[in-house]
Coordinates of C-alpha atoms in Angstrom, one line a residue:
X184 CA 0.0 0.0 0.0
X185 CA 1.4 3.6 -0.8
X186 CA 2.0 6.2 1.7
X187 CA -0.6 8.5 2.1
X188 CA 0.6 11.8 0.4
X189 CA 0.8 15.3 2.2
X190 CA 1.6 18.9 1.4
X191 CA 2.9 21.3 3.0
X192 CA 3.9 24.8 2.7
X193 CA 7.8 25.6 3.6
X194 CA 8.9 29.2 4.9
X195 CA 12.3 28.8 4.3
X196 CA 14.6 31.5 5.5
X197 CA 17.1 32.4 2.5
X198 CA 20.3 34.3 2.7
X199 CA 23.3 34.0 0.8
X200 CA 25.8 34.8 2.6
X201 CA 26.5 36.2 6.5
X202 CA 26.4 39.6 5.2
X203 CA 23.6 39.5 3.0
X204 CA 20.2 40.6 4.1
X205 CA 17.9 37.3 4.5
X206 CA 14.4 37.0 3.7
X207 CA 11.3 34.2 4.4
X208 CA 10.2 32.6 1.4
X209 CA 7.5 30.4 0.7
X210 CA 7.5 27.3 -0.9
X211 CA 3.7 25.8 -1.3
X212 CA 2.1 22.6 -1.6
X213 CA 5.2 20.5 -1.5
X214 CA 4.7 17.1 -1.6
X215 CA 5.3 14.5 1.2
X216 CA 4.7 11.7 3.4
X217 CA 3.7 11.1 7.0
X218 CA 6.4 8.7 7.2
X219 CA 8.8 11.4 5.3
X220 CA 11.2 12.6 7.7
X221 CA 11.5 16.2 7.8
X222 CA 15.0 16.4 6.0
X223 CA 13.9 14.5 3.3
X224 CA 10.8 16.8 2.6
X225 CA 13.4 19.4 2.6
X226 CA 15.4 17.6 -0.6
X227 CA 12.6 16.7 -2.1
X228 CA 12.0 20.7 -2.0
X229 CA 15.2 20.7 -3.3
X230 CA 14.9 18.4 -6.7
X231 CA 12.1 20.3 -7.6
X232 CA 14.1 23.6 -7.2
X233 CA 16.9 21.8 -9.0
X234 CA 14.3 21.0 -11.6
X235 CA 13.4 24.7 -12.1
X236 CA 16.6 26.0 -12.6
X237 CA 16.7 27.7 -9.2
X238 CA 19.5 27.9 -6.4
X239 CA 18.4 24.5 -3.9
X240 CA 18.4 25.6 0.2
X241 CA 21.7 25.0 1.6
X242 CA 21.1 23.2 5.2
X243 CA 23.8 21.2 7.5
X244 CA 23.1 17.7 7.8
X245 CA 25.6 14.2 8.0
X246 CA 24.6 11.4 9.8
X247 CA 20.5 11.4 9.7
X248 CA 20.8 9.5 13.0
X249 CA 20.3 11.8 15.9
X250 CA 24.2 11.7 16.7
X251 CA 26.3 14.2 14.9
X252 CA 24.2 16.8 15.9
X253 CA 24.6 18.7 12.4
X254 CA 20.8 19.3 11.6
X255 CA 20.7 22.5 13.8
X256 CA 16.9 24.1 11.7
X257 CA 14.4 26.1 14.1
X258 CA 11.0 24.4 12.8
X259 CA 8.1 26.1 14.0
X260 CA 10.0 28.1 16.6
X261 CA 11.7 25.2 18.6
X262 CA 15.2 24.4 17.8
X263 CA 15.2 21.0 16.0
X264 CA 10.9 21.0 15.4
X265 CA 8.2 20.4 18.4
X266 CA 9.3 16.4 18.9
X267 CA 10.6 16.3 22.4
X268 CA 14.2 14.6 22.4
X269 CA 15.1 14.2 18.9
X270 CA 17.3 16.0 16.6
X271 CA 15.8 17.6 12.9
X272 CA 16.7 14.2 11.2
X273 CA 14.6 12.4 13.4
X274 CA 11.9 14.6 12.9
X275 CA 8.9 13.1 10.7
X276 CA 6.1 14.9 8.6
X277 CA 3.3 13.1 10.7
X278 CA 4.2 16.0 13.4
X279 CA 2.8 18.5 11.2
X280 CA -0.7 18.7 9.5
X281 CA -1.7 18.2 6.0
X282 CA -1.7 21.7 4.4
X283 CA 0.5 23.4 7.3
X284 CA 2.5 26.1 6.6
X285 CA 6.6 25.7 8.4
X286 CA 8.6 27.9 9.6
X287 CA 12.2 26.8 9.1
X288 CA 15.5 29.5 9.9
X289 CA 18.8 28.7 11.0
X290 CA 19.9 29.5 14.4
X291 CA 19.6 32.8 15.3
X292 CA 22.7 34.1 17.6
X293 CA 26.0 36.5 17.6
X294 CA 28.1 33.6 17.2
X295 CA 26.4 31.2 15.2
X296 CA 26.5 33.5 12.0
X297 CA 24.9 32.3 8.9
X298 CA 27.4 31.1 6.5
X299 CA 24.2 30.6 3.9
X300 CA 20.4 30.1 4.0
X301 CA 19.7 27.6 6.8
X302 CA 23.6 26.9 7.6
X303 CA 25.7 28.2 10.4
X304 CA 29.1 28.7 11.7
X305 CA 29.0 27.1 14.5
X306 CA 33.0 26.8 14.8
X307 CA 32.8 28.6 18.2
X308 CA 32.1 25.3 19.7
X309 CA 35.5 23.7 18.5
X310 CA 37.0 26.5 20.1
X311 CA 35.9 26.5 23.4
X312 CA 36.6 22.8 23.0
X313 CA 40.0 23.0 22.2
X314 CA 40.5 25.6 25.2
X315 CA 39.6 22.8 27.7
X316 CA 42.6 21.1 26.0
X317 CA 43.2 17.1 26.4
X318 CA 43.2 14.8 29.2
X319 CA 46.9 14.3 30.1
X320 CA 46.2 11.4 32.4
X321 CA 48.5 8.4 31.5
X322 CA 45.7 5.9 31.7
X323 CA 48.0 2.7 30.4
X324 CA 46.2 -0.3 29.4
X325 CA 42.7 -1.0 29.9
X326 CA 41.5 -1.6 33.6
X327 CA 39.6 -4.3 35.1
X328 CA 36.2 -2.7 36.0
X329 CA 36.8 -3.5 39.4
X330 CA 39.6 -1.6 39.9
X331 CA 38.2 1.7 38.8
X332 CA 36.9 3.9 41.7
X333 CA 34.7 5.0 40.2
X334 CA 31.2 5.0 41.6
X335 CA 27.9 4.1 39.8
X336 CA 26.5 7.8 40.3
X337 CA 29.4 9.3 38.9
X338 CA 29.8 6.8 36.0
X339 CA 26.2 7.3 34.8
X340 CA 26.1 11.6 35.6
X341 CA 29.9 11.4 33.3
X342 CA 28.1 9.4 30.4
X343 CA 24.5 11.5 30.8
X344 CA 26.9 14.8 30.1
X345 CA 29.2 13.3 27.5
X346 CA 25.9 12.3 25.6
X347 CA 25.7 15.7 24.6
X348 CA 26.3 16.4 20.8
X349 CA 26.8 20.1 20.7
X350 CA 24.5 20.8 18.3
X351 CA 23.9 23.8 19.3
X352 CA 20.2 24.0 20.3
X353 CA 20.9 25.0 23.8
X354 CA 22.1 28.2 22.5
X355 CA 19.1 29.0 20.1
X356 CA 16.4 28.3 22.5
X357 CA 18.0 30.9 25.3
X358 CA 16.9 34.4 25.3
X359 CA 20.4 35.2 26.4
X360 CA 22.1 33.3 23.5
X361 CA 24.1 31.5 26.1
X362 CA 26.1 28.1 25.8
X363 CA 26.6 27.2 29.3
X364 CA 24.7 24.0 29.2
X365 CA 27.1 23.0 26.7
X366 CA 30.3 24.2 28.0
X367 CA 28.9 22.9 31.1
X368 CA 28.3 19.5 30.0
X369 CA 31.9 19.3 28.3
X370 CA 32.9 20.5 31.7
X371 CA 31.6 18.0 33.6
X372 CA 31.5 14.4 31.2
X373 CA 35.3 14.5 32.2
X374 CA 35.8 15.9 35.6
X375 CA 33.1 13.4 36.9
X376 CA 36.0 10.7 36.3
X377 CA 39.2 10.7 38.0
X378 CA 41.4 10.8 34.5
X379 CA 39.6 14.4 34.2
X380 CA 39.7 15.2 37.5
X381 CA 43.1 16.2 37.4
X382 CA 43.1 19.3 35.4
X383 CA 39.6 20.6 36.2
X384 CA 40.7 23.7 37.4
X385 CA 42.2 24.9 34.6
X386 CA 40.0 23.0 32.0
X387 CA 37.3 25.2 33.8
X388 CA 38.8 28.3 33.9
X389 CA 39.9 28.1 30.1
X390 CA 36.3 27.3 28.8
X391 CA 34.7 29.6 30.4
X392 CA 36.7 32.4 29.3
X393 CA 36.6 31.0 26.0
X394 CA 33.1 30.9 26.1
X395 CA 33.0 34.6 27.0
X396 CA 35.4 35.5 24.9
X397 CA 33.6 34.0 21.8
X398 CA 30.1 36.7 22.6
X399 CA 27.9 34.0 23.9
X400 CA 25.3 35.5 26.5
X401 CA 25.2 34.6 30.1
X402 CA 22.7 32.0 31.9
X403 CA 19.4 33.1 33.9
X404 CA 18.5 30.0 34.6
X405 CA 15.3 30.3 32.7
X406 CA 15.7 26.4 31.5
X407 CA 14.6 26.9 27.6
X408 CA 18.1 25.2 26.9
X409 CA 17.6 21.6 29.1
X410 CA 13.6 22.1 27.6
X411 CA 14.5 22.1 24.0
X412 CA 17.8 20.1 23.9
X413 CA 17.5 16.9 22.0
X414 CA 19.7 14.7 24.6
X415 CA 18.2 16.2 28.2
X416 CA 21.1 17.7 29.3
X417 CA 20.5 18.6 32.7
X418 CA 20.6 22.0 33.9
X419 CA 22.5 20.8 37.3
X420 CA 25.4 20.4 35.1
X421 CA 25.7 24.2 34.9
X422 CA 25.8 24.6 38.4
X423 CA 28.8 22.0 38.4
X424 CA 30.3 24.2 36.4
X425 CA 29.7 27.4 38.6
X426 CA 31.3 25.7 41.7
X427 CA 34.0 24.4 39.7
X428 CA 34.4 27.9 37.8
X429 CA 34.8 29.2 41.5
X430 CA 36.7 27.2 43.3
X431 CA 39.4 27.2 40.9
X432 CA 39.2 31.4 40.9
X433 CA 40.0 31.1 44.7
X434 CA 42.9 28.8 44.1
X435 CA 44.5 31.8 41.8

C-alpha cells in the first residue's frame, strides 16, 4: 500500500551569505509523506528547485541518525521541530498537519553567523573545546572494571553529560544566547572521572573564558536550553560548572 501523500507549505529562511540581508520565502504545496522525515521533505523541495533552474536551500546535515548533531533548523520556533528529544533528522512529517505552513530559519545568535540560507558557523564550539585542551592522564592499558573507583553515580552523571552532541540547540532556544549547558556539559563528562579530574581547574577556567570571549550570553536560569535540547542535558550540570568555575578562581 502507498504512503498516504501530504503537502505542505515551507517558509524557508534564504540568505546568501553572513552579510547579506535574509528573507522568508515560501514554498507551497510541496509534496510528502507522513512517514517522510523532515529532511527528506526538505530535498525533495530541493529536486524540484533543482528542476526549475533555481538555487536549492543550503542546510547542514551528516549522519540522519540523531548523533552528529549537524541538523541544527528552528522548525516552527523550537530548535530542531516540536518532537521532544530528537534532533531535525529524526523529525517526521506526521508531526505537522496536511496543508501546514513551516517555519524553518537557522539559528539565530551573535556567534552562530549564517554562512548561507539555513547553515551556520558554529566553529565557536570547537573552540571552546579546544580551550579545555586534552586529558593528560596516562591511563596505560585497559583496567579491570573492578579496579576503577569510580562509583555508579558518577559513572552514569559522566556518560549522561558526555551524551551531549553540541548541536547547538541550547544556545538557540536561550533568550540570552548563552552556551553554558554546553560548556557545562563538556565540563563536567570528564571531571566526573578521576582521568579528568586532574586538570579541572584549569579546563574550567579556560572554557569559560573561551566561552565569554567568543560573545555568547550569560545564563538566567530560565531552563529553555535543558527544555528544548534533543539529549536532556541537565541544567544541574551548569551549576557543576559554577562551583568548579569558582573554586578554581579562589585557588589563583
Amino acid at each position: 500500500m502507498e504512503d498516504k501523500i501530504m503537502k505542505v507549505n515551507l517558509k524557508v529562511w534564504r540568505q546568501k551569505g553572513p552579510k547579506e540581508p535574509g528573507k522568508f520565502v515560501v514554498y507551497s504545496d510541496v509534496e510528502t509523506t507522513p512517514d517522510t522525515s523532515f529532511l527528506e521533505t526538505l530535498d525533495i523541495l530541493n529536486e524540484t528547485l533543482v528542476e526549475k533552474g533555481e538555487e536549492p536551500i543550503v542546510f547542514d546535515h551528516d549522519c540522519r541518525e540523531g548523533i552528529c548533531g549537524m541538523c541544527s533548523l528552528y522548525v516552527n520556533g523550537h530548535p530542531h521541530g516540536p518532537a521532544t528529544g530528537a534532533t531535525t533528522c529524526q523529525l517526521y512529517m506526521r508531526r505537522f498537519r496536511n496543508g501546514e505552513t513551516i517555519t524553518v530559519e537557522p539559528w539565530r545568535s551573535a556567534a552562530f553567523p549564517v554562512i548561507k540560507d539555513l547553515m551556520v558557523d558554529r566553529n565557536a564550539f570547537d573552540k571552546i573545546q579546544q580551550a579545555g585542551g586534552y586529558v593528560s592522564f596516562n591511563c596505560g592499558g585497559a583496567q579491570d572494571a573492578n579496579d576503577l573507583p569510580i562509583s555508579k553515580v558518577q559513572a552514569d552523571e559522566a556518560m549522561d553529560s558526555a551524551s551531549c552532541i553540541g548541536c547547538g540547540a541550547c544556545v538557540a532556544a536561550c533568550k540570552n544566547g548563552s552556551a553554558m549547558l554546553f560548556v557545562s556539559a563538556k565540563i563536567s563528562q570528564l571531571s566526573r572521572l578521576p582521568q579528568g579530574a586532574v586538570e579541572k581547574d584549569r579546563r574550567a577556567l579556560a572554557m569559560v573564558a573561551k566561552m565569554d570571549e567568543l560573545g555568547f550570553g550569560n545564563c538566567t536560569n530560565t531552563g529553555a536550553c535543558s527544555a528544548e535540547c534533543p539529549k536532556n542535558i541537565k541544567m544541574a550540570n551548569i551549576a557543576r560548572m559554577n562551583r568548579e568555575f569558582i573554586a578554581a578562581e579562589c585557588k589563583r
